[in-house]
Amino acid sequence: MIGSLMYLTASRPYIMFAVCACARFQVTPKASHLNAVKRIFRYLKHQPKLRLWYPRDSPFELEAFSDNDYGGASLDRKSTTGGCQFLGRRLISWQCKKQTIVANSTTKAEYVAAANCCGQVLWIHNVTPP
């Protein structure tokens, strides 16, 4: 079931965090993890037309957004960083992961999130031809 959900994250990135959170417990799953996976499937069943759309007439301007959840992981109190990059109105890259450090404040967690996003933008800028 997790494999099927991971496949769906290509066109539905908004479920990525929930799917990855469930995938962490694949080795020793509990009933609560199975219930969470079933809940994701129920959500997808009721949202069949909600997915990514790539319009043809969109401009080619790179935009990036980042955010974080300060101390959101209840097991280790690490913050979660998320970000997405758009080329015009087309989503071309997104990420959501735990920060490698334990931030002491929301400001520090925001700086780490912004630095990760800037690194992704620089990588995209260097990979694309001029």
PDB file of C-alpha atoms in Angstrom:
ATOM      1  CA  MET A   1       0.000   0.000   0.000  1.00  0.00           C
ATOM      2  CA  ILE A   2       2.859   2.384   0.805  1.00  0.00           C
ATOM      3  CA  GLY A   3       4.412   1.688  -2.610  1.00  0.00           C
ATOM      4  CA  SER A   4       1.169   2.641  -4.333  1.00  0.00           C
ATOM      5  CA  LEU A   5       0.968   5.842  -2.325  1.00  0.00           C
ATOM      6  CA  MET A   6       4.607   6.700  -3.106  1.00  0.00           C
ATOM      7  CA  TYR A   7       3.768   6.337  -6.808  1.00  0.00           C
ATOM      8  CA  LEU A   8       0.861   8.754  -6.387  1.00  0.00           C
ATOM      9  CA  THR A   9       3.055  11.420  -4.801  1.00  0.00           C
ATOM     10  CA  ALA A  10       4.451  12.228  -8.258  1.00  0.00           C
ATOM     11  CA  SER A  11       1.174  13.911  -9.191  1.00  0.00           C
ATOM     12  CA  ARG A  12      -0.055  14.660  -5.663  1.00  0.00           C
ATOM     13  CA  PRO A  13       2.840  16.125  -3.670  1.00  0.00           C
ATOM     14  CA  TYR A  14       0.575  17.340  -0.883  1.00  0.00           C
ATOM     15  CA  ILE A  15       0.280  13.763   0.455  1.00  0.00           C
ATOM     16  CA  MET A  16       4.077  13.283   0.520  1.00  0.00           C
ATOM     17  CA  PHE A  17       4.548  14.094   4.193  1.00  0.00           C
ATOM     18  CA  ALA A  18       1.766  11.789   5.383  1.00  0.00           C
ATOM     19  CA  VAL A  19       2.946   8.940   3.153  1.00  0.00           C
ATOM     20  CA  CYS A  20       6.581   9.284   4.253  1.00  0.00           C
ATOM     21  CA  ALA A  21       5.512   9.424   7.900  1.00  0.00           C
ATOM     22  CA  CYS A  22       3.705   6.098   7.417  1.00  0.00           C
ATOM     23  CA  ALA A  23       6.626   4.615   5.458  1.00  0.00           C
ATOM     24  CA  ARG A  24       8.964   5.156   8.421  1.00  0.00           C
ATOM     25  CA  PHE A  25       7.070   2.484  10.344  1.00  0.00           C
ATOM     26  CA  GLN A  26       6.983  -0.164   7.594  1.00  0.00           C
ATOM     27  CA  VAL A  27       9.421  -2.462   9.389  1.00  0.00           C
ATOM     28  CA  THR A  28       7.332  -2.737  12.565  1.00  0.00           C
ATOM     29  CA  PRO A  29       3.833  -1.513  11.681  1.00  0.00           C
ATOM     30  CA  LYS A  30       1.076  -1.246  14.256  1.00  0.00           C
ATOM     31  CA  ALA A  31      -2.675  -1.058  13.825  1.00  0.00           C
ATOM     32  CA  SER A  32      -2.530   2.733  14.118  1.00  0.00           C
ATOM     33  CA  HIS A  33      -0.159   2.906  11.121  1.00  0.00           C
ATOM     34  CA  LEU A  34      -2.499   0.764   9.023  1.00  0.00           C
ATOM     35  CA  ASN A  35      -5.378   3.029  10.020  1.00  0.00           C
ATOM     36  CA  ALA A  36      -3.354   6.080   8.926  1.00  0.00           C
ATOM     37  CA  VAL A  37      -2.659   4.509   5.514  1.00  0.00           C
ATOM     38  CA  LYS A  38      -6.342   3.647   5.102  1.00  0.00           C
ATOM     39  CA  ARG A  39      -7.220   7.219   6.016  1.00  0.00           C
ATOM     40  CA  ILE A  40      -4.957   8.517   3.220  1.00  0.00           C
ATOM     41  CA  PHE A  41      -6.696   6.197   0.745  1.00  0.00           C
ATOM     42  CA  ARG A  42     -10.126   7.401   1.926  1.00  0.00           C
ATOM     43  CA  TYR A  43      -8.990  11.007   1.461  1.00  0.00           C
ATOM     44  CA  LEU A  44      -7.801  10.264  -2.083  1.00  0.00           C
ATOM     45  CA  LYS A  45     -11.078   8.504  -2.898  1.00  0.00           C
ATOM     46  CA  HIS A  46     -13.018  11.680  -2.080  1.00  0.00           C
ATOM     47  CA  GLN A  47     -10.594  14.008  -3.934  1.00  0.00           C
ATOM     48  CA  PRO A  48     -10.270  12.338  -7.387  1.00  0.00           C
ATOM     49  CA  LYS A  49      -9.678  15.529  -9.405  1.00  0.00           C
ATOM     50  CA  LEU A  50      -7.225  17.252  -7.059  1.00  0.00           C
ATOM     51  CA  ARG A  51      -3.777  16.885  -8.662  1.00  0.00           C
ATOM     52  CA  LEU A  52      -1.019  18.858 -10.349  1.00  0.00           C
ATOM     53  CA  TRP A  53      -1.781  20.864 -13.456  1.00  0.00           C
ATOM     54  CA  TYR A  54       0.876  22.091 -15.904  1.00  0.00           C
ATOM     55  CA  PRO A  55      -0.483  24.864 -18.164  1.00  0.00           C
ATOM     56  CA  ARG A  56       1.248  25.531 -21.496  1.00  0.00           C
ATOM     57  CA  ASP A  57       1.102  29.323 -21.402  1.00  0.00           C
ATOM     58  CA  SER A  58       2.873  29.748 -18.068  1.00  0.00           C
ATOM     59  CA  PRO A  59       5.936  32.064 -17.942  1.00  0.00           C
ATOM     60  CA  PHE A  60       9.426  30.728 -17.142  1.00  0.00           C
ATOM     61  CA  GLU A  61      10.179  32.582 -13.907  1.00  0.00           C
ATOM     62  CA  LEU A  62      11.683  30.614 -11.034  1.00  0.00           C
ATOM     63  CA  GLU A  63       9.906  31.087  -7.694  1.00  0.00           C
ATOM     64  CA  ALA A  64      10.562  29.278  -4.430  1.00  0.00           C
ATOM     65  CA  PHE A  65       8.716  28.966  -1.130  1.00  0.00           C
ATOM     66  CA  SER A  66       9.743  27.390   2.162  1.00  0.00           C
ATOM     67  CA  ASP A  67       8.237  26.833   5.570  1.00  0.00           C
ATOM     68  CA  ASN A  68       8.862  24.783   8.666  1.00  0.00           C
ATOM     69  CA  ASP A  69       7.128  23.216  11.633  1.00  0.00           C
ATOM     70  CA  TYR A  70       9.121  24.136  14.716  1.00  0.00           C
ATOM     71  CA  GLY A  71       9.668  21.096  16.929  1.00  0.00           C
ATOM     72  CA  GLY A  72       6.845  19.201  15.266  1.00  0.00           C
ATOM     73  CA  ALA A  73       8.267  15.683  15.555  1.00  0.00           C
ATOM     74  CA  SER A  74       7.092  14.355  18.897  1.00  0.00           C
ATOM     75  CA  LEU A  75       9.760  11.623  19.071  1.00  0.00           C
ATOM     76  CA  ASP A  76      12.895  13.763  18.766  1.00  0.00           C
ATOM     77  CA  ARG A  77      11.583  17.387  18.747  1.00  0.00           C
ATOM     78  CA  LYS A  78      13.225  18.125  15.403  1.00  0.00           C
ATOM     79  CA  SER A  79      11.607  20.641  13.097  1.00  0.00           C
ATOM     80  CA  THR A  80      10.204  19.690   9.721  1.00  0.00           C
ATOM     81  CA  THR A  81      11.272  21.683   6.677  1.00  0.00           C
ATOM     82  CA  GLY A  82       9.233  21.959   3.516  1.00  0.00           C
ATOM     83  CA  GLY A  83       9.691  23.832   0.302  1.00  0.00           C
ATOM     84  CA  CYS A  84       8.576  23.984  -3.302  1.00  0.00           C
ATOM     85  CA  GLN A  85       9.944  25.532  -6.453  1.00  0.00           C
ATOM     86  CA  PHE A  86       7.854  26.745  -9.365  1.00  0.00           C
ATOM     87  CA  LEU A  87       8.795  27.573 -12.930  1.00  0.00           C
ATOM     88  CA  GLY A  88       5.998  30.001 -13.684  1.00  0.00           C
ATOM     89  CA  ARG A  89       2.885  28.161 -12.528  1.00  0.00           C
ATOM     90  CA  ARG A  90       4.479  24.723 -12.916  1.00  0.00           C
ATOM     91  CA  LEU A  91       5.642  22.884  -9.817  1.00  0.00           C
ATOM     92  CA  ILE A  92       9.061  21.456 -10.676  1.00  0.00           C
ATOM     93  CA  SER A  93      10.474  20.459  -7.291  1.00  0.00           C
ATOM     94  CA  TRP A  94       9.324  19.954  -3.732  1.00  0.00           C
ATOM     95  CA  GLN A  95      10.767  18.552  -0.555  1.00  0.00           C
ATOM     96  CA  CYS A  96       9.658  17.821   2.967  1.00  0.00           C
ATOM     97  CA  LYS A  97      12.062  16.405   5.541  1.00  0.00           C
ATOM     98  CA  LYS A  98      13.179  16.606   9.124  1.00  0.00           C
ATOM     99  CA  GLN A  99      15.911  19.079   9.862  1.00  0.00           C
ATOM    100  CA  THR A 100      19.242  17.534  10.821  1.00  0.00           C
ATOM    101  CA  ILE A 101      19.522  19.781  13.869  1.00  0.00           C
ATOM    102  CA  VAL A 102      17.288  20.522  16.835  1.00  0.00           C
ATOM    103  CA  ALA A 103      16.465  24.217  16.518  1.00  0.00           C
ATOM    104  CA  ASN A 104      16.382  26.319  19.676  1.00  0.00           C
ATOM    105  CA  SER A 105      13.863  28.784  18.262  1.00  0.00           C
ATOM    106  CA  THR A 106      11.407  29.267  15.450  1.00  0.00           C
ATOM    107  CA  THR A 107      13.771  31.811  13.893  1.00  0.00           C
ATOM    108  CA  LYS A 108      16.609  29.310  13.677  1.00  0.00           C
ATOM    109  CA  ALA A 109      14.265  26.704  12.200  1.00  0.00           C
ATOM    110  CA  GLU A 110      13.086  29.250   9.603  1.00  0.00           C
ATOM    111  CA  TYR A 111      16.707  30.083   8.675  1.00  0.00           C
ATOM    112  CA  VAL A 112      17.476  26.400   8.177  1.00  0.00           C
ATOM    113  CA  ALA A 113      14.363  26.025   6.004  1.00  0.00           C
ATOM    114  CA  ALA A 114      15.316  29.094   3.945  1.00  0.00           C
ATOM    115  CA  ALA A 115      18.886  27.835   3.520  1.00  0.00           C
ATOM    116  CA  ASN A 116      17.634  24.473   2.272  1.00  0.00           C
ATOM    117  CA  CYS A 117      15.317  26.208  -0.184  1.00  0.00           C
ATOM    118  CA  CYS A 118      18.106  28.494  -1.423  1.00  0.00           C
ATOM    119  CA  GLY A 119      20.354  25.488  -1.940  1.00  0.00           C
ATOM    120  CA  GLN A 120      17.660  23.827  -4.047  1.00  0.00           C
ATOM    121  CA  VAL A 121      17.168  27.011  -6.107  1.00  0.00           C
ATOM    122  CA  LEU A 122      20.917  27.311  -6.730  1.00  0.00           C
ATOM    123  CA  TRP A 123      21.052  23.681  -7.810  1.00  0.00           C
ATOM    124  CA  ILE A 124      18.131  24.194 -10.234  1.00  0.00           C
ATOM    125  CA  HIS A 125      19.728  27.376 -11.559  1.00  0.00           C
ATOM    126  CA  ASN A 126      23.080  25.644 -12.163  1.00  0.00           C
ATOM    127  CA  VAL A 127      21.522  22.561 -13.793  1.00  0.00           C
ATOM    128  CA  THR A 128      19.336  24.420 -16.280  1.00  0.00           C
ATOM    129  CA  PRO A 129      20.996  25.782 -19.433  1.00  0.00           C
ATOM    130  CA  PRO A 130      21.187  29.587 -19.819  1.00  0.00           C
TER     131      PRO A 130
END
